[in-house]
mmCIF file of C-alpha atoms in Angstrom:
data_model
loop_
_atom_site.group_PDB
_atom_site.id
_atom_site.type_symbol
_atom_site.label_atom_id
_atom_site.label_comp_id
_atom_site.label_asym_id
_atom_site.label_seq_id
_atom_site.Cartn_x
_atom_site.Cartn_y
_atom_site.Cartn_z
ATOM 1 C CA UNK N 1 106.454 -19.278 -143.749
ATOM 2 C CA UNK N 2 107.955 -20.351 -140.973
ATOM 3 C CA UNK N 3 110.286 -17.429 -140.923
ATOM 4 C CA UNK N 4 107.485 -15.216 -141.236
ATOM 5 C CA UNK N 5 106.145 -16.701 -138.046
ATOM 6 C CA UNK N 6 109.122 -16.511 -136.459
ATOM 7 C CA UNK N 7 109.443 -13.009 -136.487
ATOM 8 C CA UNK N 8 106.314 -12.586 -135.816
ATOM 9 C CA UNK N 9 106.253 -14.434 -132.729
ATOM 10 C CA UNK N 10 110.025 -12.208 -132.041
ATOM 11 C CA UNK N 11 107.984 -9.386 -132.549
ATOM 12 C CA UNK N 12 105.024 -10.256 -130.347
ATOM 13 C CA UNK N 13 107.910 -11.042 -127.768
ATOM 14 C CA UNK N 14 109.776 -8.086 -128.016
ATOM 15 C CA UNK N 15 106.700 -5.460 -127.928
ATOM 16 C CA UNK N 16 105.849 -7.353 -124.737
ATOM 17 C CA UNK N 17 109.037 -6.928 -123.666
ATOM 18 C CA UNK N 18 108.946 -2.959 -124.351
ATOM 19 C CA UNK N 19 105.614 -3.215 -122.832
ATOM 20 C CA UNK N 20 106.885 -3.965 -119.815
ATOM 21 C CA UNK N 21 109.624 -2.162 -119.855
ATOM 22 C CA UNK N 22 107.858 1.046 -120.635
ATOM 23 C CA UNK N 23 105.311 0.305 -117.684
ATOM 24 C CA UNK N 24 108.574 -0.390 -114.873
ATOM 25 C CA UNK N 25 110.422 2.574 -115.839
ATOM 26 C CA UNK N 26 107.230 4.784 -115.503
ATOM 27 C CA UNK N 27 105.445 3.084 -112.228
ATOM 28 C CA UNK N 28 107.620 4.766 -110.299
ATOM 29 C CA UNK N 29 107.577 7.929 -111.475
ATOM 30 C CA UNK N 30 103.463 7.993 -111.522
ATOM 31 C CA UNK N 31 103.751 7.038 -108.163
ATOM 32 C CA UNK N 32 106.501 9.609 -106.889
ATOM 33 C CA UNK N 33 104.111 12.426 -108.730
ATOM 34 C CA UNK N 34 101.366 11.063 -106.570
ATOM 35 C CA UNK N 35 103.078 11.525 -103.450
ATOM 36 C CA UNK N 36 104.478 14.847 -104.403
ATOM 37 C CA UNK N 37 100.959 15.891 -105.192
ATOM 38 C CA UNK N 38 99.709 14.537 -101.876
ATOM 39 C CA UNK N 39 102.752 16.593 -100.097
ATOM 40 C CA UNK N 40 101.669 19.616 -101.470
ATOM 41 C CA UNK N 41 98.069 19.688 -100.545
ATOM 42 C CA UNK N 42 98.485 18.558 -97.041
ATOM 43 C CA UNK N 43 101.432 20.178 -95.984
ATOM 44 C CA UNK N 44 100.339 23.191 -95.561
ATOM 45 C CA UNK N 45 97.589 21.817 -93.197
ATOM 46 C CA UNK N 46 100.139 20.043 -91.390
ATOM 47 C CA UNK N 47 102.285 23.161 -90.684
ATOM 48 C CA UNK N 48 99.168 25.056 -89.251
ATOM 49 C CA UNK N 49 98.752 22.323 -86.998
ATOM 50 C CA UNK N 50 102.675 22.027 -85.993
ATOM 51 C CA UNK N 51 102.764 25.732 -85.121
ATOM 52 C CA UNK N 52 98.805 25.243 -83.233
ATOM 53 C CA UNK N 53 100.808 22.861 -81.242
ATOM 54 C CA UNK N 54 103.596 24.589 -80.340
ATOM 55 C CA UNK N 55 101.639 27.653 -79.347
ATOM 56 C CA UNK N 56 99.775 25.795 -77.106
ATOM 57 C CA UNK N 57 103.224 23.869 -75.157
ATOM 58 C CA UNK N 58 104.050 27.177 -74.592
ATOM 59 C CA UNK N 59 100.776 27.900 -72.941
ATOM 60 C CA UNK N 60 101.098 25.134 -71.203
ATOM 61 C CA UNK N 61 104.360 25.277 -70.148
ATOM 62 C CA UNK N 62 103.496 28.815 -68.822
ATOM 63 C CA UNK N 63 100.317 27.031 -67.187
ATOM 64 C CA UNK N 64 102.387 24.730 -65.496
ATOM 65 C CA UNK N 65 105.126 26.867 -64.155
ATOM 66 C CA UNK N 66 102.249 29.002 -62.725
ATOM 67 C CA UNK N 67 100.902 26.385 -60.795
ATOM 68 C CA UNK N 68 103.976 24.984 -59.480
ATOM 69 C CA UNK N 69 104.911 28.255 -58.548
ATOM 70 C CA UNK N 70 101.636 28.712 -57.049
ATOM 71 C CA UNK N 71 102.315 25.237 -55.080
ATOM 72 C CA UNK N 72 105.493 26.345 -54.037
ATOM 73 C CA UNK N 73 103.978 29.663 -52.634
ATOM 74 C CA UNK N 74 101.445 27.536 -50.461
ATOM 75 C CA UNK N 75 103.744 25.100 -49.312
ATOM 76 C CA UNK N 76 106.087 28.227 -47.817
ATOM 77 C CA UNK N 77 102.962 29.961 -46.399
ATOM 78 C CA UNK N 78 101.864 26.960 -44.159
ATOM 79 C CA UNK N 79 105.876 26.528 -43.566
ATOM 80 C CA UNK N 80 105.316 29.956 -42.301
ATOM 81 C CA UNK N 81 103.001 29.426 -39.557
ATOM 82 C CA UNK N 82 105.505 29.285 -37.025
ATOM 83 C CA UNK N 83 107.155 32.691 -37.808
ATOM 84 C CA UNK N 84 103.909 34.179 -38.018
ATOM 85 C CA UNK N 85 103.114 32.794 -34.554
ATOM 86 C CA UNK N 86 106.519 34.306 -33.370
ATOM 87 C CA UNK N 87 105.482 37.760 -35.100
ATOM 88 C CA UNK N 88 102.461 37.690 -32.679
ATOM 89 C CA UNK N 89 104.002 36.953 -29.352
ATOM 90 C CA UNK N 90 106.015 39.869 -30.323
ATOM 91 C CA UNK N 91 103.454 42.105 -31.262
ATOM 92 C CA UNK N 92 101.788 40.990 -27.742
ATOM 93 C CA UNK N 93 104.287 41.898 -26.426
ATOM 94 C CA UNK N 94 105.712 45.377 -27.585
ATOM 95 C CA UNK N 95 102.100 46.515 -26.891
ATOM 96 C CA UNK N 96 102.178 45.357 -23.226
ATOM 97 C CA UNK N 97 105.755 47.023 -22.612
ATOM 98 C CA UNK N 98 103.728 49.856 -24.237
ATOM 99 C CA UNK N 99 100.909 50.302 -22.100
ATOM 100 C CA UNK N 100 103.547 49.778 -19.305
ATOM 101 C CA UNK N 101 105.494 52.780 -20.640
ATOM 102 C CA UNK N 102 102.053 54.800 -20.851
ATOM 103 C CA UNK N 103 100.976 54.013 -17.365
ATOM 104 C CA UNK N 104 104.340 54.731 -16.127
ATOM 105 C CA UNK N 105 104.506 58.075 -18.142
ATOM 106 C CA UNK N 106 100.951 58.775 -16.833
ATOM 107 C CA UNK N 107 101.751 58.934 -13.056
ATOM 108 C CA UNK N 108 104.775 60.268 -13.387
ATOM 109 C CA UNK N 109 103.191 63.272 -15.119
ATOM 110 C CA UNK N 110 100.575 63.253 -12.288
ATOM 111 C CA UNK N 111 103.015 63.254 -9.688
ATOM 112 C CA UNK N 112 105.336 66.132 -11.182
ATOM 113 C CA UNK N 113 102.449 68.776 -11.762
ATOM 114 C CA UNK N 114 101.719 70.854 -8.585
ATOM 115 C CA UNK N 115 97.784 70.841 -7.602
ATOM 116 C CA UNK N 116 96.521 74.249 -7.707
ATOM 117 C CA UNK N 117 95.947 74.155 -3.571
ATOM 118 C CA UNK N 118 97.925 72.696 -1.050
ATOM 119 C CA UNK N 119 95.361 71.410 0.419
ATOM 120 C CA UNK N 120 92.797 69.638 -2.101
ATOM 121 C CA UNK N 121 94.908 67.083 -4.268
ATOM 122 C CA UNK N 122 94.074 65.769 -7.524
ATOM 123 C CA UNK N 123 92.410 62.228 -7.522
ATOM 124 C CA UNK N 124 95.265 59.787 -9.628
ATOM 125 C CA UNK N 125 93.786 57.783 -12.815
ATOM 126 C CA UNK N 126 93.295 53.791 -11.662
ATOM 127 C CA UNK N 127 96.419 52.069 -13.528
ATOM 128 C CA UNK N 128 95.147 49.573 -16.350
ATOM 129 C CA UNK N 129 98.169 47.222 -17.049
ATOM 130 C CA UNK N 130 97.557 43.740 -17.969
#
């Protein structure tokens, strides 16, 4: 009898034992198909959003380079006032010299014609430089 419940106590021991076993050695597989199954619903999702955000850093990036171009652009336009203020004085300028030219032009054209009698000459144009 006591043999008898010695193995059956060996038994009880060793289908614990297998038990156990039998649950380690498939824990981790159960688990590894959960995360595989996980992977393969959400990746998808998460590659839609990976390429959603890498369209928009290249909008972005465009974006910015716009506006810092755009900055850039400004900045050399009020850098520019002086040459533009140069550009005028010269414009001033060049149309004095050419009213001088035309007023010069003018008499001397006046003076070269003959008047039609020697005696009765024609009135000159008032000069208008400034």
């Amino acid at each position: 009898m006591e043999d008898q419940e010695l193995q059956l106590k060996v038994r009880r021991v060793t289908d614990k034992f297998t038990e156990s076993m039998y649950v380690l050695a498939n824990e981790p597989s159960v688990a590894l198909y959960r995360l595989q199954e996980h992977v393969r619903r959400s990746l998808p999702e998460l590659v839609q959003h990976k390429t959603d955000m890498q369209s928009w850093e290249e909008q972005s990036q465009g974006a910015i380079y716009s506006v810092e171009y755009a900055c850039s652009a400004v900045k050399s336009m009020t850098n520019s006032s002086l040459y533009f203020k140069n550009i005028d004085g010269l414009l001033r300028h060049a149309i004095s010299m050419k009213e001088k030219i035309s007023n010069s032009q003018g008499r001397s054209l006046h003076d070269v014609t003959p008047s039609p009698s020697p005696l009765v000459s024609a009135p000159h144009a008032p000069s208008t430089s400034s």
